[in-house]
mmCIF file of C-alpha atoms in Angstrom:
data_model
loop_
_atom_site.group_PDB
_atom_site.id
_atom_site.type_symbol
_atom_site.label_atom_id
_atom_site.label_comp_id
_atom_site.label_asym_id
_atom_site.label_seq_id
_atom_site.Cartn_x
_atom_site.Cartn_y
_atom_site.Cartn_z
ATOM 1 C CA MET A 1 -24.572 15.124 6.100
ATOM 2 C CA ILE A 2 -26.311 12.487 3.967
ATOM 3 C CA LEU A 3 -24.278 13.463 0.898
ATOM 4 C CA ASP A 4 -21.026 13.220 2.887
ATOM 5 C CA ALA A 5 -22.010 9.769 4.142
ATOM 6 C CA LEU A 6 -22.816 8.608 0.602
ATOM 7 C CA VAL A 7 -19.538 9.964 -0.745
ATOM 8 C CA GLN A 8 -17.653 8.314 2.125
ATOM 9 C CA PHE A 9 -19.314 4.984 1.322
ATOM 10 C CA CYS A 10 -18.520 5.491 -2.361
ATOM 11 C CA GLN A 11 -14.877 6.161 -1.502
ATOM 12 C CA MET A 12 -14.682 2.961 0.552
ATOM 13 C CA THR A 13 -16.198 1.016 -2.340
ATOM 14 C CA VAL A 14 -14.000 2.632 -4.992
ATOM 15 C CA VAL A 15 -10.724 1.689 -3.311
ATOM 16 C CA LEU A 16 -11.935 -1.898 -2.985
ATOM 17 C CA LEU A 17 -13.076 -2.190 -6.601
ATOM 18 C CA LEU A 18 -10.118 -0.404 -8.188
ATOM 19 C CA ALA A 19 -7.401 -2.253 -6.248
ATOM 20 C CA PRO A 20 -7.387 -5.434 -8.404
ATOM 21 C CA LEU A 21 -7.645 -3.291 -11.542
ATOM 22 C CA LEU A 22 -4.504 -1.377 -10.551
ATOM 23 C CA ALA A 23 -2.606 -4.643 -10.038
ATOM 24 C CA GLY A 24 -3.794 -5.959 -13.398
ATOM 25 C CA TYR A 25 -2.840 -2.682 -15.074
ATOM 26 C CA VAL A 26 0.710 -2.848 -13.694
ATOM 27 C CA ARG A 27 1.086 -6.438 -14.911
ATOM 28 C CA LYS A 28 -0.241 -5.525 -18.354
ATOM 29 C CA VAL A 29 2.107 -2.571 -18.746
ATOM 30 C CA LYS A 30 5.097 -4.626 -17.618
ATOM 31 C CA ALA A 31 4.235 -7.319 -20.140
ATOM 32 C CA HIS A 32 4.020 -4.770 -22.967
ATOM 33 C CA LEU A 33 7.351 -3.242 -21.954
ATOM 34 C CA LEU A 34 8.918 -6.706 -22.126
ATOM 35 C CA GLY A 35 7.419 -7.392 -25.547
ATOM 36 C CA ARG A 36 4.866 -9.927 -24.323
ATOM 37 C CA ARG A 37 1.111 -10.016 -24.594
ATOM 38 C CA GLY A 38 0.556 -10.386 -20.880
ATOM 39 C CA PRO A 39 -2.540 -11.390 -18.889
ATOM 40 C CA PRO A 40 -5.890 -9.664 -19.425
ATOM 41 C CA LEU A 41 -6.500 -6.444 -17.552
ATOM 42 C CA LEU A 42 -9.260 -8.059 -15.479
ATOM 43 C CA GLN A 43 -7.267 -11.192 -14.621
ATOM 44 C CA PRO A 44 -6.926 -10.311 -10.890
ATOM 45 C CA TYR A 45 -10.730 -10.328 -10.561
ATOM 46 C CA ARG A 46 -10.884 -13.745 -12.213
ATOM 47 C CA ASP A 47 -8.159 -15.066 -9.917
ATOM 48 C CA LEU A 48 -10.032 -13.873 -6.845
ATOM 49 C CA LEU A 49 -13.285 -15.488 -8.007
ATOM 50 C CA ARG A 50 -11.472 -18.738 -8.783
ATOM 51 C CA LEU A 51 -9.909 -18.821 -5.319
ATOM 52 C CA LEU A 52 -13.249 -18.096 -3.665
ATOM 53 C CA ARG A 53 -14.744 -21.166 -5.341
ATOM 54 C CA LYS A 54 -11.940 -23.472 -4.208
ATOM 55 C CA GLU A 55 -11.938 -25.511 -1.027
ATOM 56 C CA VAL A 56 -9.873 -24.359 1.937
ATOM 57 C CA VAL A 57 -7.085 -26.766 2.908
ATOM 58 C CA LEU A 58 -5.766 -26.315 6.445
ATOM 59 C CA ALA A 59 -2.623 -27.799 7.956
ATOM 60 C CA HIS A 60 -3.059 -30.066 10.988
ATOM 61 C CA SER A 61 -0.859 -27.762 13.070
ATOM 62 C CA ALA A 62 -2.814 -24.602 12.172
ATOM 63 C CA SER A 63 -4.537 -22.857 15.055
ATOM 64 C CA TRP A 64 -7.313 -20.260 15.186
ATOM 65 C CA VAL A 65 -4.702 -17.550 14.513
ATOM 66 C CA PHE A 66 -4.075 -19.014 11.057
ATOM 67 C CA ARG A 67 -7.814 -18.982 10.286
ATOM 68 C CA ILE A 68 -8.672 -15.447 11.357
ATOM 69 C CA ALA A 69 -5.451 -13.732 10.231
ATOM 70 C CA PRO A 70 -6.550 -13.189 6.589
ATOM 71 C CA TYR A 71 -9.737 -11.416 7.640
ATOM 72 C CA LEU A 72 -7.940 -9.208 10.172
ATOM 73 C CA VAL A 73 -5.249 -8.321 7.635
ATOM 74 C CA PHE A 74 -7.861 -7.416 5.044
ATOM 75 C CA ALA A 75 -9.981 -5.421 7.498
ATOM 76 C CA ALA A 76 -7.040 -3.344 8.759
ATOM 77 C CA THR A 77 -5.763 -2.680 5.230
ATOM 78 C CA TRP A 78 -9.182 -1.765 3.868
ATOM 79 C CA VAL A 79 -9.918 0.608 6.759
ATOM 80 C CA ALA A 80 -6.534 2.292 6.246
ATOM 81 C CA ALA A 81 -7.164 2.667 2.502
ATOM 82 C CA ALA A 82 -10.718 3.931 3.044
ATOM 83 C CA LEU A 83 -9.471 6.668 5.389
ATOM 84 C CA VAL A 84 -7.155 8.189 2.766
ATOM 85 C CA PRO A 85 -8.867 11.044 0.861
ATOM 86 C CA THR A 86 -8.852 9.764 -2.717
ATOM 87 C CA PHE A 87 -11.170 12.131 -4.609
ATOM 88 C CA ALA A 88 -12.812 14.109 -1.760
ATOM 89 C CA THR A 89 -11.750 15.651 1.550
ATOM 90 C CA GLY A 90 -13.623 16.720 4.657
ATOM 91 C CA LEU A 91 -15.932 13.710 4.635
ATOM 92 C CA LEU A 92 -17.652 11.878 7.477
ATOM 93 C CA PHE A 93 -14.567 9.986 8.700
ATOM 94 C CA SER A 94 -11.998 12.649 7.833
ATOM 95 C CA TYR A 95 -11.226 13.207 11.513
ATOM 96 C CA ALA A 96 -9.851 9.649 11.658
ATOM 97 C CA ALA A 97 -7.788 9.995 8.469
ATOM 98 C CA ASP A 98 -4.565 10.491 10.408
ATOM 99 C CA MET A 99 -1.259 9.320 8.944
ATOM 100 C CA ILE A 100 -0.063 7.939 12.268
ATOM 101 C CA ALA A 101 -3.290 5.929 12.602
ATOM 102 C CA ILE A 102 -2.790 4.572 9.073
ATOM 103 C CA VAL A 103 0.771 3.512 9.923
ATOM 104 C CA ALA A 104 -0.567 1.770 13.036
ATOM 105 C CA LEU A 105 -3.230 -0.081 11.020
ATOM 106 C CA LEU A 106 -0.667 -1.245 8.480
ATOM 107 C CA GLY A 107 1.638 -2.343 11.286
ATOM 108 C CA SER A 108 -1.174 -4.372 12.850
ATOM 109 C CA ALA A 109 -1.889 -6.075 9.517
ATOM 110 C CA ARG A 110 1.782 -6.880 9.069
ATOM 111 C CA PHE A 111 2.006 -8.335 12.576
ATOM 112 C CA MET A 112 -0.983 -10.618 12.017
ATOM 113 C CA LEU A 113 0.368 -11.853 8.687
ATOM 114 C CA ALA A 114 3.782 -12.588 10.182
ATOM 115 C CA LEU A 115 2.125 -14.373 13.099
ATOM 116 C CA ALA A 116 0.121 -16.500 10.661
ATOM 117 C CA GLY A 117 3.316 -17.374 8.811
ATOM 118 C CA LEU A 118 4.847 -18.631 12.045
ATOM 119 C CA ASP A 119 1.706 -20.415 13.231
ATOM 120 C CA VAL A 120 1.905 -23.458 10.951
ATOM 121 C CA GLY A 121 5.543 -24.085 11.831
ATOM 122 C CA THR A 122 6.976 -24.505 8.322
ATOM 123 C CA SER A 123 10.461 -23.315 7.476
ATOM 124 C CA PHE A 124 9.243 -21.088 4.644
ATOM 125 C CA GLY A 125 6.757 -19.338 6.919
ATOM 126 C CA GLY A 126 9.455 -18.669 9.486
ATOM 127 C CA ILE A 127 11.838 -17.307 6.867
ATOM 128 C CA GLY A 128 9.190 -15.019 5.394
ATOM 129 C CA SER A 129 8.043 -13.745 8.789
ATOM 130 C CA SER A 130 11.588 -12.987 9.957
ATOM 131 C CA ARG A 131 12.357 -11.140 6.729
ATOM 132 C CA GLU A 132 9.085 -9.220 6.968
ATOM 133 C CA MET A 133 9.928 -8.059 10.481
ATOM 134 C CA MET A 134 13.411 -7.035 9.366
ATOM 135 C CA ILE A 135 11.896 -4.927 6.603
ATOM 136 C CA ALA A 136 9.294 -3.480 8.981
ATOM 137 C CA SER A 137 11.952 -2.454 11.512
ATOM 138 C CA LEU A 138 13.380 -0.044 8.920
ATOM 139 C CA ALA A 139 10.310 0.790 6.834
ATOM 140 C CA GLU A 140 8.096 1.954 9.696
ATOM 141 C CA PRO A 141 10.624 4.475 11.145
ATOM 142 C CA ALA A 142 11.221 5.836 7.634
ATOM 143 C CA MET A 143 7.464 6.181 7.136
ATOM 144 C CA LEU A 144 7.094 7.981 10.463
ATOM 145 C CA LEU A 145 9.885 10.409 9.558
ATOM 146 C CA VAL A 146 8.019 11.241 6.361
ATOM 147 C CA VAL A 147 4.913 11.821 8.479
ATOM 148 C CA PHE A 148 6.839 14.121 10.825
ATOM 149 C CA THR A 149 8.234 16.085 7.873
ATOM 150 C CA VAL A 150 4.809 16.689 6.389
ATOM 151 C CA ALA A 151 3.309 17.389 9.821
ATOM 152 C CA LEU A 152 5.960 20.033 10.590
ATOM 153 C CA LEU A 153 5.109 21.769 7.339
ATOM 154 C CA ALA A 154 1.309 21.464 7.384
ATOM 155 C CA GLY A 155 0.861 21.643 11.147
ATOM 156 C CA SER A 156 -1.244 18.486 11.228
ATOM 157 C CA THR A 157 -1.073 14.755 10.581
ATOM 158 C CA GLN A 158 -4.655 14.666 9.284
ATOM 159 C CA LEU A 159 -4.653 13.914 5.569
ATOM 160 C CA SER A 160 -7.485 16.307 4.701
ATOM 161 C CA SER A 161 -5.605 19.194 6.340
ATOM 162 C CA ILE A 162 -2.355 18.167 4.656
ATOM 163 C CA ALA A 163 -4.018 18.010 1.225
ATOM 164 C CA ALA A 164 -5.604 21.442 1.740
ATOM 165 C CA PHE A 165 -2.265 22.934 2.807
ATOM 166 C CA MET A 166 -0.349 21.384 -0.092
ATOM 167 C CA GLN A 167 -2.768 22.998 -2.555
ATOM 168 C CA GLY A 168 -2.044 26.451 -1.122
ATOM 169 C CA PRO A 169 0.594 28.925 -2.305
ATOM 170 C CA ALA A 170 2.634 28.728 0.909
ATOM 171 C CA VAL A 171 4.278 25.405 0.051
ATOM 172 C CA GLY A 172 6.620 26.281 -2.808
ATOM 173 C CA LEU A 173 9.542 24.135 -3.896
ATOM 174 C CA ARG A 174 11.254 22.545 -0.907
ATOM 175 C CA VAL A 175 14.165 20.126 -0.784
ATOM 176 C CA SER A 176 12.712 18.540 2.330
ATOM 177 C CA LEU A 177 9.518 17.584 0.482
ATOM 178 C CA ALA A 178 11.520 16.076 -2.380
ATOM 179 C CA LEU A 179 13.521 13.955 0.071
ATOM 180 C CA ALA A 180 10.339 12.905 1.859
ATOM 181 C CA LEU A 181 8.729 11.908 -1.448
ATOM 182 C CA VAL A 182 11.683 9.728 -2.438
ATOM 183 C CA ALA A 183 11.712 8.124 1.017
ATOM 184 C CA LEU A 184 7.973 7.423 0.843
ATOM 185 C CA VAL A 185 8.307 5.838 -2.607
ATOM 186 C CA MET A 186 11.103 3.580 -1.339
ATOM 187 C CA VAL A 187 9.003 2.559 1.661
ATOM 188 C CA ALA A 188 6.012 1.869 -0.608
ATOM 189 C CA ILE A 189 8.131 -0.407 -2.818
ATOM 190 C CA ALA A 190 9.386 -2.361 0.189
ATOM 191 C CA GLU A 191 6.007 -2.575 1.924
ATOM 192 C CA ASN A 192 4.317 -3.930 -1.186
ATOM 193 C CA ALA A 193 7.058 -6.493 -1.863
ATOM 194 C CA ARG A 194 7.858 -5.034 -5.274
ATOM 195 C CA ILE A 195 11.081 -5.156 -7.266
ATOM 196 C CA PRO A 196 13.905 -4.579 -6.279
ATOM 197 C CA VAL A 197 13.013 -5.631 -2.714
ATOM 198 C CA ASP A 198 10.907 -8.658 -3.657
ATOM 199 C CA ASN A 199 9.401 -10.170 -6.783
ATOM 200 C CA PRO A 200 5.692 -11.013 -6.357
ATOM 201 C CA ALA A 201 5.720 -13.139 -9.514
ATOM 202 C CA THR A 202 8.163 -15.795 -8.234
ATOM 203 C CA HIS A 203 8.250 -18.453 -5.527
ATOM 204 C CA LEU A 204 12.005 -18.824 -5.081
ATOM 205 C CA GLU A 205 12.680 -19.765 -1.463
ATOM 206 C CA LEU A 206 15.947 -17.805 -1.386
ATOM 207 C CA THR A 207 14.341 -14.477 -2.274
ATOM 208 C CA MET A 208 10.619 -14.459 -1.446
ATOM 209 C CA VAL A 209 9.277 -12.567 1.555
ATOM 210 C CA HIS A 210 5.530 -12.023 1.244
ATOM 211 C CA GLU A 211 4.881 -15.248 -0.669
ATOM 212 C CA ALA A 212 6.704 -17.315 1.962
ATOM 213 C CA MET A 213 4.229 -16.291 4.667
ATOM 214 C CA ILE A 214 1.151 -17.261 2.644
ATOM 215 C CA LEU A 215 2.305 -20.522 1.041
ATOM 216 C CA GLU A 216 0.037 -22.578 3.309
ATOM 217 C CA TYR A 217 -3.094 -20.583 2.501
ATOM 218 C CA SER A 218 -5.645 -21.675 -0.092
ATOM 219 C CA GLY A 219 -9.207 -21.026 -1.176
ATOM 220 C CA ARG A 220 -11.055 -18.042 0.255
ATOM 221 C CA HIS A 221 -8.272 -17.374 2.796
ATOM 222 C CA LEU A 222 -5.769 -16.853 -0.008
ATOM 223 C CA ALA A 223 -8.290 -14.743 -1.936
ATOM 224 C CA VAL A 224 -8.733 -12.405 1.041
ATOM 225 C CA ILE A 225 -4.964 -12.048 1.484
ATOM 226 C CA GLU A 226 -4.440 -11.359 -2.225
ATOM 227 C CA LEU A 227 -7.180 -8.721 -2.164
ATOM 228 C CA ALA A 228 -5.545 -7.130 0.881
ATOM 229 C CA SER A 229 -2.233 -6.924 -1.009
ATOM 230 C CA PHE A 230 -3.995 -5.241 -3.946
ATOM 231 C CA VAL A 231 -5.627 -2.738 -1.602
ATOM 232 C CA LYS A 232 -2.292 -2.041 0.072
ATOM 233 C CA LEU A 233 -0.683 -1.137 -3.258
ATOM 234 C CA LEU A 234 -3.543 1.238 -4.037
ATOM 235 C CA LEU A 235 -3.268 2.661 -0.521
ATOM 236 C CA TYR A 236 0.321 3.793 -0.979
ATOM 237 C CA VAL A 237 -0.369 5.266 -4.410
ATOM 238 C CA SER A 238 -3.315 7.134 -2.860
ATOM 239 C CA ILE A 239 -1.179 8.470 0.002
ATOM 240 C CA ILE A 240 1.477 9.735 -2.403
ATOM 241 C CA ALA A 241 -1.197 11.366 -4.556
ATOM 242 C CA CYS A 242 -2.988 12.896 -1.558
ATOM 243 C CA VAL A 243 0.102 14.313 0.151
ATOM 244 C CA PHE A 244 2.342 15.323 -2.746
ATOM 245 C CA LEU A 245 -0.141 15.628 -5.663
ATOM 246 C CA PRO A 246 -3.390 16.780 -4.020
ATOM 247 C CA TRP A 247 -4.634 18.791 -6.995
ATOM 248 C CA GLY A 248 -8.027 17.765 -8.303
ATOM 249 C CA ILE A 249 -9.420 16.575 -4.966
ATOM 250 C CA ALA A 250 -12.909 17.930 -4.318
ATOM 251 C CA ALA A 251 -13.812 19.562 -1.022
ATOM 252 C CA SER A 252 -16.851 18.618 1.010
ATOM 253 C CA GLY A 253 -20.133 20.084 -0.220
ATOM 254 C CA GLN A 254 -19.019 20.974 -3.754
ATOM 255 C CA GLY A 255 -21.678 18.834 -5.394
ATOM 256 C CA PHE A 256 -22.006 15.719 -7.494
ATOM 257 C CA ALA A 257 -20.309 17.166 -10.596
ATOM 258 C CA ALA A 258 -17.200 18.137 -8.622
ATOM 259 C CA TYR A 259 -17.009 14.692 -7.025
ATOM 260 C CA LEU A 260 -17.319 13.006 -10.419
ATOM 261 C CA ALA A 261 -14.562 15.159 -11.915
ATOM 262 C CA ALA A 262 -12.338 14.489 -8.894
ATOM 263 C CA LEU A 263 -12.940 10.751 -9.284
ATOM 264 C CA ALA A 264 -11.774 10.938 -12.899
ATOM 265 C CA VAL A 265 -8.646 12.819 -11.798
ATOM 266 C CA TYR A 266 -7.991 10.182 -9.140
ATOM 267 C CA VAL A 267 -8.235 7.362 -11.679
ATOM 268 C CA GLY A 268 -5.745 9.261 -13.829
ATOM 269 C CA LYS A 269 -3.356 9.511 -10.876
ATOM 270 C CA LEU A 270 -3.648 5.759 -10.311
ATOM 271 C CA ALA A 271 -2.908 5.114 -13.985
ATOM 272 C CA ALA A 272 0.149 7.368 -13.870
ATOM 273 C CA GLY A 273 1.387 5.727 -10.666
ATOM 274 C CA GLY A 274 0.899 2.239 -12.098
ATOM 275 C CA LEU A 275 2.757 3.225 -15.277
ATOM 276 C CA LEU A 276 5.710 4.614 -13.335
ATOM 277 C CA LEU A 277 5.827 1.502 -11.143
ATOM 278 C CA ALA A 278 5.807 -0.802 -14.178
ATOM 279 C CA VAL A 279 8.571 1.181 -15.895
ATOM 280 C CA PHE A 280 10.676 1.186 -12.719
ATOM 281 C CA GLU A 281 10.294 -2.549 -12.145
ATOM 282 C CA THR A 282 11.170 -3.278 -15.763
ATOM 283 C CA ALA A 283 14.286 -1.123 -15.714
ATOM 284 C CA ILE A 284 15.762 -2.430 -12.440
ATOM 285 C CA ALA A 285 16.887 -5.840 -11.246
ATOM 286 C CA LYS A 286 15.984 -7.712 -8.085
ATOM 287 C CA MET A 287 18.493 -7.074 -5.307
ATOM 288 C CA ARG A 288 19.799 -9.631 -2.835
ATOM 289 C CA VAL A 289 17.864 -10.031 0.386
ATOM 290 C CA PHE A 290 20.837 -8.853 2.431
ATOM 291 C CA ARG A 291 20.879 -5.585 0.465
ATOM 292 C CA VAL A 292 17.325 -4.702 1.476
ATOM 293 C CA SER A 293 18.575 -3.215 4.746
ATOM 294 C CA ASP A 294 20.810 -0.834 2.762
ATOM 295 C CA PHE A 295 17.863 0.145 0.552
ATOM 296 C CA LEU A 296 15.589 0.907 3.496
ATOM 297 C CA GLY A 297 18.447 2.465 5.420
ATOM 298 C CA ALA A 298 18.766 4.986 2.604
ATOM 299 C CA ALA A 299 15.025 5.690 2.868
ATOM 300 C CA LEU A 300 15.431 6.179 6.628
ATOM 301 C CA MET A 301 18.290 8.623 6.120
ATOM 302 C CA LEU A 302 16.348 10.554 3.485
ATOM 303 C CA GLY A 303 13.402 10.860 5.856
ATOM 304 C CA LEU A 304 15.691 12.008 8.653
ATOM 305 C CA LEU A 305 17.383 14.582 6.409
ATOM 306 C CA ALA A 306 13.981 15.872 5.313
ATOM 307 C CA THR A 307 12.859 16.290 8.909
ATOM 308 C CA LEU A 308 16.103 17.989 9.966
ATOM 309 C CA LEU A 309 16.116 20.350 6.994
ATOM 310 C CA LEU A 310 12.558 21.443 7.639
ATOM 311 C CA PHE A 311 13.138 21.767 11.391
ATOM 312 C CA VAL A 312 16.278 23.875 10.909
ATOM 313 C CA SER A 313 14.544 26.103 8.373
ATOM 314 C CA ARG A 314 11.668 26.723 10.795
ATOM 315 C CA VAL A 315 13.990 27.484 13.698
ATOM 316 C CA THR A 316 16.169 29.871 11.761
#
């Protein structure tokens, strides 16, 4: 019991500490692919510390919603990321590591951020919030269809049970799982405001979504929001690794050596995911905002096809 609690606390700490490193790694790889030197690997940590030291500037029209939104967004995102089995399963809070609960936490964080964007009353905040809700209206159903596909196969929406089932010999090669994986990757790209849906490195008012909602934030408020975005990126990579690549995850009670080896495997999965993301973003161009609905509509259809294929195969 004590060992499980310590490992659970370690998992919560690991996702928080590795999130900025993953973002810095993706930036570094993209810079190398483009033939540039790029920022240092630890630059996200320096940016967060710099923002924490700066003074908070609040608009006169900002209410209490604008002040507490960053902390609520970060709390919901961190709890969702901490629930995902990264290097160990069957821990103290594994009963709460449910995919539907994680989707609900992410939806709550998105709602608070959109509400904060509308609170100040600027045009950019309104544009970003409306675009974020448009993306959410397609991304969340696609995510839920992926959850239903995996749940029909594994018989549970609990991530520890799903990871244990995916490691077994009964899974095999399934078209439905391949469709669900592609749909989940598309949802992850849209939810994290990555290319081709959004470009986190620009502030163009005609294209930005996430940046438009946080333009009025500064100081520690902006630092908390940036950290939440880093954690969210790591969260989706962790979900993909846990559901579709669960090999290397240690089970509860295997001992310190097994946990340490599983942690090394998890870091390798994060490195591979960051590399693939950097290569994808370098090879593809930013799409128009009005094409985002087509992109997420394709993810929704892939999730629906995956669910139908698996349901028909089980019935027949």
